[in-house]
Amino acid sequence: MQKSLRAYSEVLRLVRRLPPETRPYYSKYARENFVNYRELDDSTSLSELLNRAYVHSIWVLKKYSVDQSAAERLKQICFG
């Protein structure tokens, strides 16, 4: 649970780097996804979901031309 909360807070930090008009959408999207899977207790599934969160975050950063190195902390949380 602690790892997923850290990942969620880091995703929200990354959302702040996006253009202002896109922030509400992506912060809501992140919240909905983390809330939907909060009861997950299988460590394998959690690892897969954290991997997906990282990959999707990189995709969004790329889409808005934000430096992908901003996601380094998220990468360490998800894979570290």
PDB file of C-alpha atoms in Angstrom:
ATOM      1  CA  MET A   1       0.000   0.000   0.000  1.00  0.00           C
ATOM      2  CA  GLN A   2       2.796   2.416   0.894  1.00  0.00           C
ATOM      3  CA  LYS A   3       4.517   1.913  -2.461  1.00  0.00           C
ATOM      4  CA  SER A   4       1.333   2.627  -4.384  1.00  0.00           C
ATOM      5  CA  LEU A   5       0.688   5.804  -2.359  1.00  0.00           C
ATOM      6  CA  ARG A   6       4.188   7.053  -3.135  1.00  0.00           C
ATOM      7  CA  ALA A   7       3.648   6.267  -6.815  1.00  0.00           C
ATOM      8  CA  TYR A   8       0.324   8.123  -6.771  1.00  0.00           C
ATOM      9  CA  SER A   9       1.844  11.224  -5.202  1.00  0.00           C
ATOM     10  CA  GLU A  10       4.678  11.158  -7.717  1.00  0.00           C
ATOM     11  CA  VAL A  11       2.221  10.855 -10.619  1.00  0.00           C
ATOM     12  CA  LEU A  12       0.411  13.921  -9.270  1.00  0.00           C
ATOM     13  CA  ARG A  13       3.725  15.790  -9.161  1.00  0.00           C
ATOM     14  CA  LEU A  14       4.276  14.895 -12.808  1.00  0.00           C
ATOM     15  CA  VAL A  15       0.789  16.139 -13.680  1.00  0.00           C
ATOM     16  CA  ARG A  16       1.869  19.582 -12.458  1.00  0.00           C
ATOM     17  CA  ARG A  17       4.434  19.652 -15.288  1.00  0.00           C
ATOM     18  CA  LEU A  18       1.723  19.312 -17.927  1.00  0.00           C
ATOM     19  CA  PRO A  19      -0.001  22.262 -19.606  1.00  0.00           C
ATOM     20  CA  PRO A  20      -2.524  23.858 -17.215  1.00  0.00           C
ATOM     21  CA  GLU A  21      -5.565  22.985 -19.326  1.00  0.00           C
ATOM     22  CA  THR A  22      -4.729  19.243 -19.199  1.00  0.00           C
ATOM     23  CA  ARG A  23      -4.007  18.943 -15.472  1.00  0.00           C
ATOM     24  CA  PRO A  24      -7.588  18.403 -14.236  1.00  0.00           C
ATOM     25  CA  TYR A  25      -8.129  15.560 -16.695  1.00  0.00           C
ATOM     26  CA  TYR A  26      -4.922  13.702 -15.869  1.00  0.00           C
ATOM     27  CA  SER A  27      -5.162  14.191 -12.105  1.00  0.00           C
ATOM     28  CA  LYS A  28      -8.724  12.819 -12.178  1.00  0.00           C
ATOM     29  CA  TYR A  29      -7.610   9.954 -14.426  1.00  0.00           C
ATOM     30  CA  ALA A  30      -4.778   9.060 -12.031  1.00  0.00           C
ATOM     31  CA  ARG A  31      -7.032   9.217  -8.984  1.00  0.00           C
ATOM     32  CA  GLU A  32      -9.668   6.995 -10.566  1.00  0.00           C
ATOM     33  CA  ASN A  33      -7.092   4.383 -11.515  1.00  0.00           C
ATOM     34  CA  PHE A  34      -5.421   4.305  -8.115  1.00  0.00           C
ATOM     35  CA  VAL A  35      -8.805   4.179  -6.321  1.00  0.00           C
ATOM     36  CA  ASN A  36     -10.044   1.345  -8.550  1.00  0.00           C
ATOM     37  CA  TYR A  37      -7.095  -0.838  -7.582  1.00  0.00           C
ATOM     38  CA  ARG A  38      -6.682   0.118  -3.913  1.00  0.00           C
ATOM     39  CA  GLU A  39      -7.906  -3.279  -2.672  1.00  0.00           C
ATOM     40  CA  LEU A  40      -5.273  -5.143  -4.677  1.00  0.00           C
ATOM     41  CA  ASP A  41      -3.103  -7.304  -2.453  1.00  0.00           C
ATOM     42  CA  ASP A  42      -1.320  -9.587  -4.899  1.00  0.00           C
ATOM     43  CA  SER A  43       2.277  -8.349  -5.189  1.00  0.00           C
ATOM     44  CA  THR A  44       2.604  -9.588  -8.791  1.00  0.00           C
ATOM     45  CA  SER A  45      -0.450  -7.656  -9.906  1.00  0.00           C
ATOM     46  CA  LEU A  46       0.729  -4.595  -7.987  1.00  0.00           C
ATOM     47  CA  SER A  47       4.066  -4.724  -9.795  1.00  0.00           C
ATOM     48  CA  GLU A  48       2.281  -4.930 -13.139  1.00  0.00           C
ATOM     49  CA  LEU A  49       0.051  -1.976 -12.280  1.00  0.00           C
ATOM     50  CA  LEU A  50       2.995   0.139 -11.138  1.00  0.00           C
ATOM     51  CA  ASN A  51       4.785  -0.751 -14.367  1.00  0.00           C
ATOM     52  CA  ARG A  52       1.724   0.336 -16.332  1.00  0.00           C
ATOM     53  CA  ALA A  53       1.536   3.601 -14.339  1.00  0.00           C
ATOM     54  CA  TYR A  54       5.157   4.352 -15.211  1.00  0.00           C
ATOM     55  CA  VAL A  55       4.788   3.492 -18.902  1.00  0.00           C
ATOM     56  CA  HIS A  56       1.618   5.548 -19.210  1.00  0.00           C
ATOM     57  CA  SER A  57       3.236   8.483 -17.394  1.00  0.00           C
ATOM     58  CA  ILE A  58       6.155   8.429 -19.833  1.00  0.00           C
ATOM     59  CA  TRP A  59       3.718   8.344 -22.740  1.00  0.00           C
ATOM     60  CA  VAL A  60       1.824  11.392 -21.431  1.00  0.00           C
ATOM     61  CA  LEU A  61       5.040  13.304 -20.749  1.00  0.00           C
ATOM     62  CA  LYS A  62       6.204  12.570 -24.290  1.00  0.00           C
ATOM     63  CA  LYS A  63       2.845  13.632 -25.697  1.00  0.00           C
ATOM     64  CA  TYR A  64       3.210  17.077 -24.143  1.00  0.00           C
ATOM     65  CA  SER A  65       6.966  17.355 -24.776  1.00  0.00           C
ATOM     66  CA  VAL A  66       7.892  17.291 -21.099  1.00  0.00           C
ATOM     67  CA  ASP A  67      11.368  16.029 -20.298  1.00  0.00           C
ATOM     68  CA  GLN A  68      11.033  12.344 -19.446  1.00  0.00           C
ATOM     69  CA  SER A  69      13.794  12.539 -16.869  1.00  0.00           C
ATOM     70  CA  ALA A  70      11.148  14.156 -14.642  1.00  0.00           C
ATOM     71  CA  ALA A  71       9.771  10.642 -14.139  1.00  0.00           C
ATOM     72  CA  GLU A  72      13.018   9.276 -12.675  1.00  0.00           C
ATOM     73  CA  ARG A  73      11.605   9.245  -9.135  1.00  0.00           C
ATOM     74  CA  LEU A  74       8.503   7.417 -10.308  1.00  0.00           C
ATOM     75  CA  LYS A  75      10.720   4.863 -12.040  1.00  0.00           C
ATOM     76  CA  GLN A  76      12.632   4.250  -8.798  1.00  0.00           C
ATOM     77  CA  ILE A  77       9.387   3.844  -6.849  1.00  0.00           C
ATOM     78  CA  CYS A  78       7.866   1.456  -9.392  1.00  0.00           C
ATOM     79  CA  PHE A  79      10.923  -0.651 -10.124  1.00  0.00           C
ATOM     80  CA  GLY A  80      13.257   0.120  -7.249  1.00  0.00           C
TER      81      GLY A  80
END
